[in-house]
Coordinates of C-alpha atoms in Angstrom, one line a residue:
M1 CA 0.0 0.0 0.0
A2 CA 1.4 3.4 -1.0
T3 CA 2.3 5.9 1.7
I4 CA 1.8 9.7 1.9
R5 CA 5.6 10.1 1.6
E6 CA 5.5 8.3 -1.8
V7 CA 2.7 10.5 -2.9
A8 CA 4.8 13.6 -2.0
D9 CA 7.8 12.2 -3.8
R10 CA 5.8 11.4 -6.9
A11 CA 4.1 14.9 -6.9
G12 CA 7.3 16.7 -6.1
V13 CA 5.8 18.5 -3.1
S14 CA 6.2 18.4 0.6
L15 CA 4.3 16.2 3.0
A16 CA 2.5 19.2 4.4
T17 CA 1.3 20.2 0.9
V18 CA -0.1 16.7 0.3
S19 CA -1.9 16.9 3.6
R20 CA -3.4 20.3 2.6
A21 CA -4.3 19.1 -0.9
L22 CA -6.2 16.1 0.6
N23 CA -7.8 17.9 3.5
H24 CA -8.1 21.5 2.4
P25 CA -7.8 21.6 -1.4
D26 CA -8.8 25.3 -1.4
Q27 CA -5.5 26.1 0.3
V28 CA -3.3 25.0 -2.6
S29 CA -2.9 26.1 -6.2
E30 CA -4.8 24.3 -8.9
D31 CA -1.6 23.0 -10.5
T32 CA -0.4 21.6 -7.2
L33 CA -3.8 20.0 -6.5
Q34 CA -3.7 18.3 -9.9
Q35 CA -0.2 17.0 -9.3
V36 CA -1.2 15.5 -5.9
Q37 CA -4.4 14.0 -7.3
S38 CA -2.5 12.5 -10.2
A39 CA 0.0 10.9 -7.8
V40 CA -2.8 9.6 -5.6
R41 CA -4.4 7.9 -8.7
E42 CA -1.2 6.5 -10.0
L43 CA -0.1 5.0 -6.7
K44 CA -3.7 4.0 -5.7
Y45 CA -3.1 5.8 -2.4
I46 CA -5.9 5.5 0.1
P47 CA -5.8 8.1 2.9
S48 CA -6.4 6.8 6.4
A49 CA -9.6 8.2 7.7
N50 CA -8.2 8.2 11.3
A51 CA -5.0 10.0 10.2
R52 CA -7.0 12.6 8.3
S53 CA -9.3 13.1 11.2
L54 CA -6.3 13.5 13.6
R55 CA -4.6 15.9 11.2
K56 CA -7.6 18.1 11.0
S57 CA -8.1 18.2 14.8
K58 CA -4.6 19.1 16.0
A59 CA -2.3 22.1 15.5
E60 CA 0.5 22.1 12.9
L61 CA 3.9 21.0 14.3
I62 CA 7.5 22.0 13.8
G63 CA 10.6 20.4 15.3
V64 CA 13.3 22.2 17.2
V65 CA 16.6 20.3 17.8
V66 CA 19.3 21.5 20.2
P67 CA 22.5 19.8 21.3
S68 CA 22.0 20.4 25.1
L69 CA 20.0 22.1 27.8
S70 CA 22.8 22.6 30.2
N71 CA 23.7 25.9 28.7
P72 CA 20.9 28.4 29.7
F73 CA 21.1 30.0 26.2
F74 CA 19.3 27.0 24.6
P75 CA 16.2 27.0 26.9
A76 CA 15.9 30.8 26.2
L77 CA 16.1 30.1 22.5
L78 CA 13.5 27.3 22.7
E79 CA 11.1 29.5 24.7
Q80 CA 11.2 32.3 22.1
A81 CA 10.8 29.9 19.2
S82 CA 7.8 28.3 20.9
I83 CA 6.2 31.7 21.5
E84 CA 6.5 32.7 17.9
A85 CA 5.3 29.3 16.6
E86 CA 2.2 29.6 18.9
K87 CA 1.4 33.0 17.5
Q88 CA 0.9 31.3 14.2
S89 CA -1.1 28.3 15.6
Y90 CA 1.9 25.9 15.5
S91 CA 3.1 23.6 18.2
V92 CA 6.7 22.8 18.8
L93 CA 8.3 19.3 19.3
I94 CA 11.6 19.7 21.1
K95 CA 14.5 17.2 20.7
V96 CA 17.8 17.3 22.6
D97 CA 20.6 15.4 21.0
A98 CA 24.4 15.7 21.1
N99 CA 24.1 14.8 17.4
P100 CA 21.5 17.3 16.1
L101 CA 21.6 16.0 12.5
R102 CA 20.6 12.6 13.6
S103 CA 17.5 13.9 15.4
A104 CA 16.6 16.2 12.5
Q105 CA 16.7 13.2 10.2
I106 CA 14.6 11.1 12.5
L107 CA 12.0 13.9 12.8
E108 CA 11.8 14.2 9.1
R109 CA 11.4 10.5 8.5
S110 CA 8.7 10.3 11.1
D111 CA 6.4 12.5 9.1
A112 CA 5.5 14.2 12.4
V113 CA 6.7 17.7 11.6
D114 CA 6.2 20.2 8.7
G115 CA 9.6 21.9 9.2
I116 CA 12.7 21.8 11.5
V117 CA 14.8 24.4 13.3
V118 CA 18.2 23.0 14.4
V119 CA 21.2 24.2 16.5
D120 CA 24.1 22.1 15.4
N121 CA 27.4 21.6 17.3
Q122 CA 29.4 19.5 14.9
W123 CA 30.9 21.5 12.1
T124 CA 34.4 23.1 12.1
F125 CA 35.7 25.5 9.5
Q126 CA 38.3 22.8 8.5
E127 CA 35.6 20.3 7.5
E128 CA 33.4 20.2 4.3
R129 CA 29.7 20.7 4.9
R130 CA 27.8 17.5 4.4
R131 CA 25.2 17.2 1.7
V132 CA 22.0 16.2 3.2
E133 CA 18.6 16.4 1.5
F134 CA 15.4 17.0 3.6
R135 CA 11.8 16.7 2.4
V136 CA 10.8 19.5 4.8
P137 CA 12.3 23.0 5.2
V138 CA 15.2 23.2 7.6
I139 CA 16.4 26.4 9.2
A140 CA 19.4 26.8 11.6
F141 CA 19.6 28.9 14.8
D142 CA 22.8 30.3 16.3
R143 CA 25.4 28.2 14.6
V144 CA 26.1 27.5 10.9
P145 CA 25.5 23.7 10.8
S146 CA 27.6 20.9 9.5
F147 CA 25.0 20.1 6.8
D148 CA 23.0 21.9 4.2
V149 CA 20.1 24.1 5.3
L150 CA 18.2 26.9 3.7
S151 CA 19.3 29.6 6.1
T152 CA 21.1 30.2 9.4
Y153 CA 19.9 33.0 11.8
Q154 CA 22.5 34.2 14.3
V155 CA 23.9 37.3 16.1
D156 CA 26.8 39.1 14.4
N157 CA 29.4 37.1 16.4
T158 CA 32.4 39.0 15.1
Q159 CA 31.0 42.4 15.7
G160 CA 29.8 41.4 19.2
A161 CA 33.3 40.2 20.2
Y162 CA 34.8 43.3 18.7
V163 CA 32.5 45.5 20.8
V164 CA 33.3 43.7 24.1
T165 CA 37.1 43.7 23.5
S166 CA 37.1 47.3 22.5
H167 CA 35.2 48.1 25.7
L168 CA 38.0 46.4 27.7
L169 CA 40.7 48.3 25.8
K170 CA 39.0 51.6 26.3
L171 CA 39.1 51.0 30.0
G172 CA 42.8 50.6 29.8
A173 CA 43.3 46.9 29.5
R174 CA 46.7 46.1 27.9
K175 CA 47.1 42.4 28.7
L176 CA 44.1 40.4 27.5
L177 CA 43.1 36.8 27.8
H178 CA 40.5 35.4 25.4
I179 CA 38.8 32.3 26.7
A180 CA 37.5 31.0 23.3
G181 CA 34.8 28.5 22.5
P182 CA 35.5 25.0 21.1
E183 CA 38.2 25.2 18.4
G184 CA 36.8 25.5 14.9
L185 CA 33.2 25.8 15.8
D186 CA 31.5 28.5 13.7
V187 CA 30.7 30.9 16.6
S188 CA 34.1 30.3 18.3
V189 CA 36.0 31.3 15.1
K190 CA 33.9 34.4 14.6
R191 CA 34.2 35.6 18.2
R192 CA 38.0 35.0 18.1
M193 CA 38.2 37.1 14.9
G194 CA 36.4 39.9 16.6
F195 CA 38.7 39.8 19.6
E196 CA 41.8 39.8 17.3
Q197 CA 40.4 42.6 15.1
A198 CA 39.7 44.9 18.1
I199 CA 43.3 44.5 19.3
E200 CA 44.7 45.0 15.9
N201 CA 42.7 48.2 15.5
H202 CA 43.7 49.6 18.9
R203 CA 47.0 51.3 18.0
T204 CA 47.3 53.8 20.9
A205 CA 49.3 51.4 23.0
T206 CA 51.1 48.0 22.9
V207 CA 48.7 45.2 23.8
E208 CA 49.7 41.7 24.8
S209 CA 47.1 38.9 24.3
K210 CA 46.7 35.1 24.8
I211 CA 44.0 32.8 23.6
I212 CA 43.0 29.6 25.4
P213 CA 40.1 27.4 24.0
G214 CA 37.3 26.3 26.4
D215 CA 34.1 24.4 25.9
F216 CA 31.4 27.0 26.8
T217 CA 31.0 25.7 30.4
L218 CA 31.5 27.4 33.7
D219 CA 34.3 25.1 34.7
A220 CA 36.1 25.8 31.5
G221 CA 36.2 29.5 32.3
T222 CA 37.7 28.7 35.7
Q223 CA 40.2 26.3 34.3
C224 CA 41.3 28.5 31.4
L225 CA 42.1 31.5 33.7
D226 CA 43.8 29.2 36.1
N227 CA 46.0 27.8 33.3
A228 CA 47.0 31.3 32.1
L229 CA 48.0 32.3 35.6
E230 CA 49.9 29.1 36.2
D231 CA 51.8 29.8 32.9
G232 CA 52.8 33.2 34.2
F233 CA 50.3 35.2 32.1
V234 CA 48.5 37.5 34.4
P235 CA 45.8 39.4 32.4
D236 CA 44.3 42.7 33.4
A237 CA 41.2 41.8 31.3
V238 CA 39.4 38.7 30.0
F239 CA 37.0 38.3 27.2
A240 CA 35.1 35.0 27.5
A241 CA 33.3 33.7 24.4
N242 CA 30.2 33.1 26.4
D243 CA 28.7 34.1 29.8
L244 CA 29.2 30.8 31.5
M245 CA 32.9 30.9 30.9
G246 CA 33.0 34.6 31.9
I247 CA 31.4 33.7 35.3
G248 CA 33.8 30.8 35.6
A249 CA 36.7 33.2 35.1
M250 CA 35.3 35.5 37.8
R251 CA 35.3 32.5 40.2
A252 CA 38.9 31.7 39.4
A253 CA 39.9 35.4 39.9
T254 CA 38.2 35.4 43.3
Y255 CA 40.0 32.2 44.3
R256 CA 43.3 33.7 43.3
G257 CA 42.7 36.9 45.3
L258 CA 42.2 39.1 42.2
A259 CA 39.5 41.8 42.7
V260 CA 37.0 42.2 39.9
P261 CA 37.1 44.8 38.3
S262 CA 40.0 46.5 40.1
D263 CA 42.7 43.9 39.3
I264 CA 41.0 42.2 36.4
K265 CA 38.1 43.1 34.2
I266 CA 35.9 40.4 32.7
G267 CA 33.4 40.4 29.8
G268 CA 31.3 37.7 28.4
F269 CA 28.9 37.0 25.5
D270 CA 25.1 36.2 25.3
D271 CA 23.6 38.1 28.3
L272 CA 22.1 35.1 30.0
F273 CA 19.7 35.8 32.9
I274 CA 22.3 34.6 35.4
S275 CA 24.8 37.2 34.3
D276 CA 22.9 40.0 36.0
F277 CA 22.9 37.9 39.3
A278 CA 26.6 37.2 39.3
K279 CA 28.7 39.1 41.9
P280 CA 29.6 41.5 40.4
G281 CA 27.3 41.5 37.5
L282 CA 28.9 40.4 34.2
T283 CA 29.5 42.8 31.4
T284 CA 28.4 41.1 28.2
Y285 CA 27.1 41.3 24.7
R286 CA 23.4 40.8 24.6
Q287 CA 22.1 38.5 21.8
P288 CA 18.7 39.6 20.5
I289 CA 17.3 36.1 21.1
E290 CA 13.7 37.1 20.7
T291 CA 14.3 38.7 17.3
I292 CA 16.5 35.9 16.0
A293 CA 13.9 33.3 17.0
Q294 CA 11.0 35.3 15.6
E295 CA 12.7 35.8 12.2
A296 CA 13.8 32.2 11.9
V297 CA 10.4 30.7 12.8
R298 CA 8.6 33.1 10.5
K299 CA 10.9 32.2 7.7
L300 CA 10.4 28.5 8.4
L301 CA 6.6 28.7 8.4
T302 CA 6.7 30.8 5.2
L303 CA 8.7 28.0 3.6
V304 CA 6.3 25.4 5.0
S305 CA 3.4 27.2 3.4
K306 CA 4.9 27.1 -0.1
D307 CA 3.7 24.4 -2.4
K308 CA 7.1 23.3 -3.7
I309 CA 10.0 21.7 -1.9
Q310 CA 12.5 23.4 -4.2
H311 CA 12.5 27.1 -3.2
D312 CA 14.2 30.0 -5.0
E313 CA 16.3 30.8 -1.9
A314 CA 20.0 30.3 -2.0
M315 CA 21.2 27.4 0.2
N316 CA 23.2 28.1 3.4
S317 CA 22.5 31.8 3.5
V318 CA 23.4 33.4 6.8
H319 CA 21.3 36.2 8.4
T320 CA 23.0 38.2 11.2
F321 CA 21.6 40.5 13.8
E322 CA 23.2 43.2 15.9
G323 CA 23.3 42.8 19.6
Q324 CA 24.0 45.3 22.5
L325 CA 26.8 45.9 24.9
I326 CA 25.6 45.5 28.5
V327 CA 28.0 47.1 31.0
R328 CA 27.9 45.8 34.6
G329 CA 30.2 45.6 37.6
S330 CA 32.7 43.1 36.2
T331 CA 34.3 45.9 34.1
V332 CA 33.3 49.2 35.9
K333 CA 32.6 49.9 39.5

């Protein structure tokens, strides 16, 4: 017996379009309706009455895949994506997987979702992006993924790192430590570039710098500053590639008897809710998470509403958004 996926493949449209053609033919174009009906006849497809009834009675569904929930940034992103989806009468199915591509492919094969938003954690700039074809639209949040998607929506990571580093330099920092993200990861590379560009453009004084890669965890921030101090590099400022590592660096400074910000100034990236509660509060670069989530989900649902799988949009386009420097007590009293 033929399946709805086979009908979609034969007609050259998405699963969601087949569903609309069968259940709400007034919502698709005449050409698309004829393609679907022709495929149904050729394959002798018989829609399940129970499935059609269920489809009519429940909200549309999109999948959102993230690599972890341990970083507070991801729950914040999920919340905003869910809010935007609900505004358009869609529900969200959340998957947490250290291998986001695997979960995205499972979701697609399940026929349970009309589109997918994914946060990947696999690709480095040294690797070639994998060619993966999806039958539903796929959009990426935050990080350029290791596989082909239509678009990625993220903050301007290079500009954000430049702004935080420039802030430290303007306050008189001349010996800077950058606690970077995982080596090669899209956002890590861009934030390191911003750090290096800010130092290069600061020509009023000689600046010494050191870069140590971390893994975006609080413990990594503590360990990286400890390692620098053990090696004899005593910075007067730290730019951490995310807030968790920035707070971890503040913890290390306190253990070592360094006063923040008098002895060492520390800046982060993201503006997680916990950054305002740190003692002192962490200066950081605020990601416009609400805006990024809104734009990404709106784009995804626009693509879902199209009749054809093949869209006119260029693959792997990247859309960046400007954030905001948030100054707190970790850099100024």
